[in-house]
PDB file of C-alpha atoms in Angstrom:
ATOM      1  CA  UNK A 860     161.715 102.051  36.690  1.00 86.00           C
ATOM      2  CA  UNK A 861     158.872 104.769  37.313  1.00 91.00           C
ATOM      3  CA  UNK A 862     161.473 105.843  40.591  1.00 94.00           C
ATOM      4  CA  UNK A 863     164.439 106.196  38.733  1.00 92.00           C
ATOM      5  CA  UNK A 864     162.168 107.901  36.015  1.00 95.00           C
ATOM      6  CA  UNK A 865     161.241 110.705  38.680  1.00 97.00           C
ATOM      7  CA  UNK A 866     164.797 110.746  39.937  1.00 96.00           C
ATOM      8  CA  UNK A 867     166.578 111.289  36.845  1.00 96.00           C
ATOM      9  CA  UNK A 868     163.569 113.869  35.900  1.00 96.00           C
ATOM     10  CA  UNK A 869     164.183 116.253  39.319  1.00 96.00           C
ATOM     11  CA  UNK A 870     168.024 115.730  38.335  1.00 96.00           C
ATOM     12  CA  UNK A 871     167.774 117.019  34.932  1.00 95.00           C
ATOM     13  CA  UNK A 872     164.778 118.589  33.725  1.00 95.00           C
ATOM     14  CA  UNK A 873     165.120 121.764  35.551  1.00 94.00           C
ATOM     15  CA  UNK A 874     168.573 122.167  34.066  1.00 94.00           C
ATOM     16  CA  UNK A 875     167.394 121.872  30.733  1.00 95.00           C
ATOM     17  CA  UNK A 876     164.315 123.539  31.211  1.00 95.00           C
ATOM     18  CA  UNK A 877     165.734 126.893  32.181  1.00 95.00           C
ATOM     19  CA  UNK A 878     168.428 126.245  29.137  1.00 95.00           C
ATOM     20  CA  UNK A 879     165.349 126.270  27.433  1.00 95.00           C
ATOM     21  CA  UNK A 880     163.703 129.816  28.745  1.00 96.00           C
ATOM     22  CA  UNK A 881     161.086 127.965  30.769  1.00 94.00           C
ATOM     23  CA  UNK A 882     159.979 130.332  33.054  1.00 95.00           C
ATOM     24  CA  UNK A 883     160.514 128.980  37.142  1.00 94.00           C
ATOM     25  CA  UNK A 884     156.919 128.769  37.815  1.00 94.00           C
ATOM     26  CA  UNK A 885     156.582 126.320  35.496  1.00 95.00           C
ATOM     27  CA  UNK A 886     159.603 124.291  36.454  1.00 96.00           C
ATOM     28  CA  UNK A 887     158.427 124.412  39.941  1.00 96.00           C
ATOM     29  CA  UNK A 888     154.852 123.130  39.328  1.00 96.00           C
ATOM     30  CA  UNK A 889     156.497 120.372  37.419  1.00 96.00           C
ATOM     31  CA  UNK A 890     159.734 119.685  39.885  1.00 97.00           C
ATOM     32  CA  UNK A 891     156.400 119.641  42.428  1.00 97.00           C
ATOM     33  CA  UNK A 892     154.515 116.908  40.414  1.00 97.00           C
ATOM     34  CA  UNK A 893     157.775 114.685  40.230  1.00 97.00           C
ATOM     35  CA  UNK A 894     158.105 115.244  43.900  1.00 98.00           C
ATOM     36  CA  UNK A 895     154.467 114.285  44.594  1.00 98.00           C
ATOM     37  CA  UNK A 896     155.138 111.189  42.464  1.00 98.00           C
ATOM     38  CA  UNK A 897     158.360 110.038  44.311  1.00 98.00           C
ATOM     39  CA  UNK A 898     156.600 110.631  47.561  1.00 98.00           C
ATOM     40  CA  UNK A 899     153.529 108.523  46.330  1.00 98.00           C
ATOM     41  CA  UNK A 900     155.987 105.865  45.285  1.00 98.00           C
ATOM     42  CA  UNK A 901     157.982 105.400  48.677  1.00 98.00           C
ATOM     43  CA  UNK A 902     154.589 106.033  50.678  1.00 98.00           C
ATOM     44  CA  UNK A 903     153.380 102.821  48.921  1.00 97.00           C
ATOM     45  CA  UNK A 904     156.231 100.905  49.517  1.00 97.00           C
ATOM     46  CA  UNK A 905     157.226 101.688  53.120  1.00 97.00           C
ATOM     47  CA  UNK A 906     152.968 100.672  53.609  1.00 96.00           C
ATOM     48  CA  UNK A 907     153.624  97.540  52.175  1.00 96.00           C
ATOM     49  CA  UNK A 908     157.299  96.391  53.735  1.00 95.00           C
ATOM     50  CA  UNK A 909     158.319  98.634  56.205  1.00 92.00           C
ATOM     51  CA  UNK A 910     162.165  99.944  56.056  1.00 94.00           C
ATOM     52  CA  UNK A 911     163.121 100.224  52.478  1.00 96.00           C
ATOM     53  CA  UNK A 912     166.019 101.900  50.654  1.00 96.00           C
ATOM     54  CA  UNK A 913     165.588 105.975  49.498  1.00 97.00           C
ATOM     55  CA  UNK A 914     167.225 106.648  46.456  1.00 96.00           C
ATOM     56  CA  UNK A 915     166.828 110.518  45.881  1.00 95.00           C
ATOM     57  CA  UNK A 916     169.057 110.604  42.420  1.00 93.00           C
ATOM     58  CA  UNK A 917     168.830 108.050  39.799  1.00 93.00           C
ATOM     59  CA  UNK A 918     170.622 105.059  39.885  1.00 89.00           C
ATOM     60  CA  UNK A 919     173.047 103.515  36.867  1.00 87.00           C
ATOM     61  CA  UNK A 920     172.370  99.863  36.713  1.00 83.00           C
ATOM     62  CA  UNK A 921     175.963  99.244  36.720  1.00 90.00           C
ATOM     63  CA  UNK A 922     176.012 100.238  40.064  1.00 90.00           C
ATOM     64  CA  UNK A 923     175.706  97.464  42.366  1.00 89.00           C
ATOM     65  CA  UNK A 924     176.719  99.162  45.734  1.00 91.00           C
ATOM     66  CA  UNK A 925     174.158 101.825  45.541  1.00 90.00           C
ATOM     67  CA  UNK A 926     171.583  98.772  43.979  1.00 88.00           C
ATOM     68  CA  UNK A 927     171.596  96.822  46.354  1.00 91.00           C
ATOM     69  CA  UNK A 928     172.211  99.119  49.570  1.00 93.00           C
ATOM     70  CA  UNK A 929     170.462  98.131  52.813  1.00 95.00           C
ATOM     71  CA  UNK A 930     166.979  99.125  54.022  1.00 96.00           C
ATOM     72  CA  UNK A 931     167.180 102.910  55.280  1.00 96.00           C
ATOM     73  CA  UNK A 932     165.082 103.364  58.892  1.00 95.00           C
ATOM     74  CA  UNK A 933     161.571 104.266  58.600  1.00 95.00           C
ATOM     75  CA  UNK A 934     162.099 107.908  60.029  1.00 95.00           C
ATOM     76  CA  UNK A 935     164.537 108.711  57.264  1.00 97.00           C
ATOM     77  CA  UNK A 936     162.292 107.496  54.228  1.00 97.00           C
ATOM     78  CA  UNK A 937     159.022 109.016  55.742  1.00 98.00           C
ATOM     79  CA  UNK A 938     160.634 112.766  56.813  1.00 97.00           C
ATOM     80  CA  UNK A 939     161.873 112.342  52.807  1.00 98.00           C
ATOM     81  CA  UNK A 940     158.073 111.340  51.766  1.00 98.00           C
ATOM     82  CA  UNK A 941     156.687 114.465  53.999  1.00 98.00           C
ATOM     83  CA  UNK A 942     159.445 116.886  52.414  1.00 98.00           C
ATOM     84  CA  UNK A 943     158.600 116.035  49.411  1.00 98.00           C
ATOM     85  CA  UNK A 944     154.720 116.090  49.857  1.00 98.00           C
ATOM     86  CA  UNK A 945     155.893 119.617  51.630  1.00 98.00           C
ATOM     87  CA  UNK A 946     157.720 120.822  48.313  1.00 97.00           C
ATOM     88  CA  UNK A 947     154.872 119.681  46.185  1.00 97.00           C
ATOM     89  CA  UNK A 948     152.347 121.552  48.435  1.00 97.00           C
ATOM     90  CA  UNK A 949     154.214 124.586  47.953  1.00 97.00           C
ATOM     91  CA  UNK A 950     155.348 124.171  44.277  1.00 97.00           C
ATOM     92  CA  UNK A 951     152.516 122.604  42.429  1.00 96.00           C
ATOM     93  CA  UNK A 952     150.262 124.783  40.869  1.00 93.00           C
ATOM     94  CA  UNK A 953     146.660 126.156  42.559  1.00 91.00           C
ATOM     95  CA  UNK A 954     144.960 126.368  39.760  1.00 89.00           C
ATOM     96  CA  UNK A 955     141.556 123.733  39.930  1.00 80.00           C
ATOM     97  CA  UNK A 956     141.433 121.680  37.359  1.00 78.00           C
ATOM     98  CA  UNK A 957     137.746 121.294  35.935  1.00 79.00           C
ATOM     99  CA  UNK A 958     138.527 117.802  34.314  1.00 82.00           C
ATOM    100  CA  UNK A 959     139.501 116.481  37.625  1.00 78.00           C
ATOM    101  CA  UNK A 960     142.891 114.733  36.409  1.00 86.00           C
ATOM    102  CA  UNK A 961     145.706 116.798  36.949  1.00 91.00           C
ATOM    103  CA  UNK A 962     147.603 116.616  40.222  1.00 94.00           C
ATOM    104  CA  UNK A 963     147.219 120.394  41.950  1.00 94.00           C
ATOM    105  CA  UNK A 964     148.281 121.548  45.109  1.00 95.00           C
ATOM    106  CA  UNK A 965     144.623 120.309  46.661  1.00 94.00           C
ATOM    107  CA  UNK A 966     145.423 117.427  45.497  1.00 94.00           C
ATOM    108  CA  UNK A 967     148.813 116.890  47.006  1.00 97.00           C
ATOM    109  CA  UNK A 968     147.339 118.656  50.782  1.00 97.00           C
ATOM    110  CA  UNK A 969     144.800 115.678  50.401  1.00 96.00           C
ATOM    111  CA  UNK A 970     147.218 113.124  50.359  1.00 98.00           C
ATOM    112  CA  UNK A 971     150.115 114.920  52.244  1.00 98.00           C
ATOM    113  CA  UNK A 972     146.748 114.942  55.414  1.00 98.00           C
ATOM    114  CA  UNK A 973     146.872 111.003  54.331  1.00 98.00           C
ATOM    115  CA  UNK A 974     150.036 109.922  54.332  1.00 98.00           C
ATOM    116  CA  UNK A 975     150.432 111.947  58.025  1.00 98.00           C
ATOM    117  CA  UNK A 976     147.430 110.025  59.098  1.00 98.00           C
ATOM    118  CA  UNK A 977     148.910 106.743  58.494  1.00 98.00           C
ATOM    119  CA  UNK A 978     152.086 107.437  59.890  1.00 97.00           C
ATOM    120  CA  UNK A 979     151.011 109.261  62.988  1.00 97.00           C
ATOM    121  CA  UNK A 980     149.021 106.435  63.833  1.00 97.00           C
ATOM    122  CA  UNK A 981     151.066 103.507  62.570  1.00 97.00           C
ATOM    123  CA  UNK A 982     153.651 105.178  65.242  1.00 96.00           C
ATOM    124  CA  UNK A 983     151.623 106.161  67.629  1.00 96.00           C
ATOM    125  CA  UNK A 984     150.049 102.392  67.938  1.00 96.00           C
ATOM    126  CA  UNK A 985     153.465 100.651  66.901  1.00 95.00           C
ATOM    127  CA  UNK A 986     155.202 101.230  70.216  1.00 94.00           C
ATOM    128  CA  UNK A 987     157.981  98.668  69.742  1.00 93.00           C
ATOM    129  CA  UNK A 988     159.521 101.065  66.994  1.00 91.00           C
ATOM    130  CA  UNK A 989     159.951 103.395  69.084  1.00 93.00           C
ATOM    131  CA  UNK A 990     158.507 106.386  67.299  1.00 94.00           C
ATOM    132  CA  UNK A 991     155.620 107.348  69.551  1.00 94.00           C
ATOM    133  CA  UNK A 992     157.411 110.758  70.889  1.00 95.00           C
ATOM    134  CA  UNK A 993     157.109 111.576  66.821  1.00 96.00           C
ATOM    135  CA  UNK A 994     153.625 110.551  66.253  1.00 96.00           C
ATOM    136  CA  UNK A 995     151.899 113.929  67.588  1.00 97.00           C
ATOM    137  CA  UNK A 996     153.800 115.805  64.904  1.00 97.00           C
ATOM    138  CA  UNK A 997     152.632 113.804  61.934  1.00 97.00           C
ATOM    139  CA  UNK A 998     149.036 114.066  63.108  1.00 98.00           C
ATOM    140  CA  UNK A 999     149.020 117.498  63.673  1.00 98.00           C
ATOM    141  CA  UNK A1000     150.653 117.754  59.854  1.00 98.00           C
ATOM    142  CA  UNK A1001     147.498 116.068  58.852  1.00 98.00           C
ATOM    143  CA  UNK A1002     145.195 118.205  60.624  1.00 98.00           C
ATOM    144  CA  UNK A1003     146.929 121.300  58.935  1.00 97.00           C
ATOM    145  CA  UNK A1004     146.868 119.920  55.261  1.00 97.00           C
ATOM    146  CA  UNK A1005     143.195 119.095  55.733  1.00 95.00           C
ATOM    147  CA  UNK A1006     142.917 122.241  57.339  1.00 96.00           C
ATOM    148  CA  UNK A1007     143.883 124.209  54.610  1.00 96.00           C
ATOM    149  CA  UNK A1008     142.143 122.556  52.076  1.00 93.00           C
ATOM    150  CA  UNK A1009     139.132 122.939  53.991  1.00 92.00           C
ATOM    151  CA  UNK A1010     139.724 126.381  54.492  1.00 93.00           C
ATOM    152  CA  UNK A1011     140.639 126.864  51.061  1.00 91.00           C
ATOM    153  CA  UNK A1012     136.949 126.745  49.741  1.00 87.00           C
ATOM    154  CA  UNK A1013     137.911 124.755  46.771  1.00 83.00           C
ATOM    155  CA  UNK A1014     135.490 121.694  47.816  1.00 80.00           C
ATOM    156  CA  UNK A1015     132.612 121.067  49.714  1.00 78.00           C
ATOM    157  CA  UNK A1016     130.493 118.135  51.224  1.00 79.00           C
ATOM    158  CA  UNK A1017     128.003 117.560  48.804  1.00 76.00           C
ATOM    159  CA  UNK A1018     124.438 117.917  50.458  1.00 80.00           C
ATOM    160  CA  UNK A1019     121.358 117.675  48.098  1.00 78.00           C
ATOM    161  CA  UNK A1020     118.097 118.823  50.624  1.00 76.00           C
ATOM    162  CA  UNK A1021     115.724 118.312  47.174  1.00 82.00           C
ATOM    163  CA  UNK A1022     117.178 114.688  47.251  1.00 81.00           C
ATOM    164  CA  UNK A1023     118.789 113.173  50.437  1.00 79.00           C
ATOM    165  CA  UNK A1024     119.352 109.897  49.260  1.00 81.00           C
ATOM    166  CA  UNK A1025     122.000 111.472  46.877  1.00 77.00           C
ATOM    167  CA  UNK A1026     124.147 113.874  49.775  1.00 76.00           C
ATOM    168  CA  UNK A1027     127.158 112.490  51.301  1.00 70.00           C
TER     169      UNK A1027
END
């Protein structure tokens, strides 16, 4: 349900959206939160049993070929989980959010370095997949996301000097 939710949201709310007068920055930061979603959804899944299907548009129930379609390989569902987490990166809004509970583009570099951690290690010490020739590449995507969060200056290590019990 929640994936064909997101699907059938990326397929149609943009449409209606600029029907509406929306302007595009706000259908992208949106589009980017639905695409952070989806790629949350499949990263969960493929962590818990491997190969799975990717369903990028929503299905009909009716539709029993496309229902119960065959496990896709693990390359194509995770380069669809990084270009998403890419999209979202580039589409969600910057803006920090002072509550702390809206997804933001710091948000989705966090767990776009994540998600490249796992899977540049899962293939990099899962050699009878193999993916180890690919592993370098999702590491080095997790070293730029945290990179540029880092570098963004939006968050620091907490360090208390007063009290040093309570630093991190």
């Amino acid at each position: 349900t929640s994936l064909r939710n997101v699907n059938y949201f990326l397929t149609h709310a943009p449409v209606s959206a600029r029907k509406a007068g929306v302007r595009e920055e706000v259908i992208s930061n949106y589009v980017g939160i639905a695409r952070f979603f989806r790629a949350y959804f499949y990263f969960d899944m493929v962590k818990q049993f491997g190969d799975v299907p990717w369903y990028s548009t929503p299905l009909n129930p009716s539709d029993s070929v496309a229902l119960y379609k065959p496990r896709d390989p693990r390359t194509l569902v995770m380069d669809s989980v990084l270009a998403d987490l890419d999209s979202a990166c580039n589409d969600i809004s910057a803006d920090k959010d002072p509550t702390c509970s809206a997804i933001t583009k710091w948000v989705a570099l966090a767990f776009k370095s994540r998600v490249c951690l796992f899977e540049g290690t899962f293939r990099k010490y899962h050699k009878e997949l193999n993916l180890s020739s690919t592993a370098a590449t999702w590491l080095q995507a997790a070293v730029d996301a945290s990179q540029q969060l880092m570098e963004s200056g939006q968050y620091k290590i907490h360090t208390d000097a007063a009290s040093p019990a309570l630093a991190y």
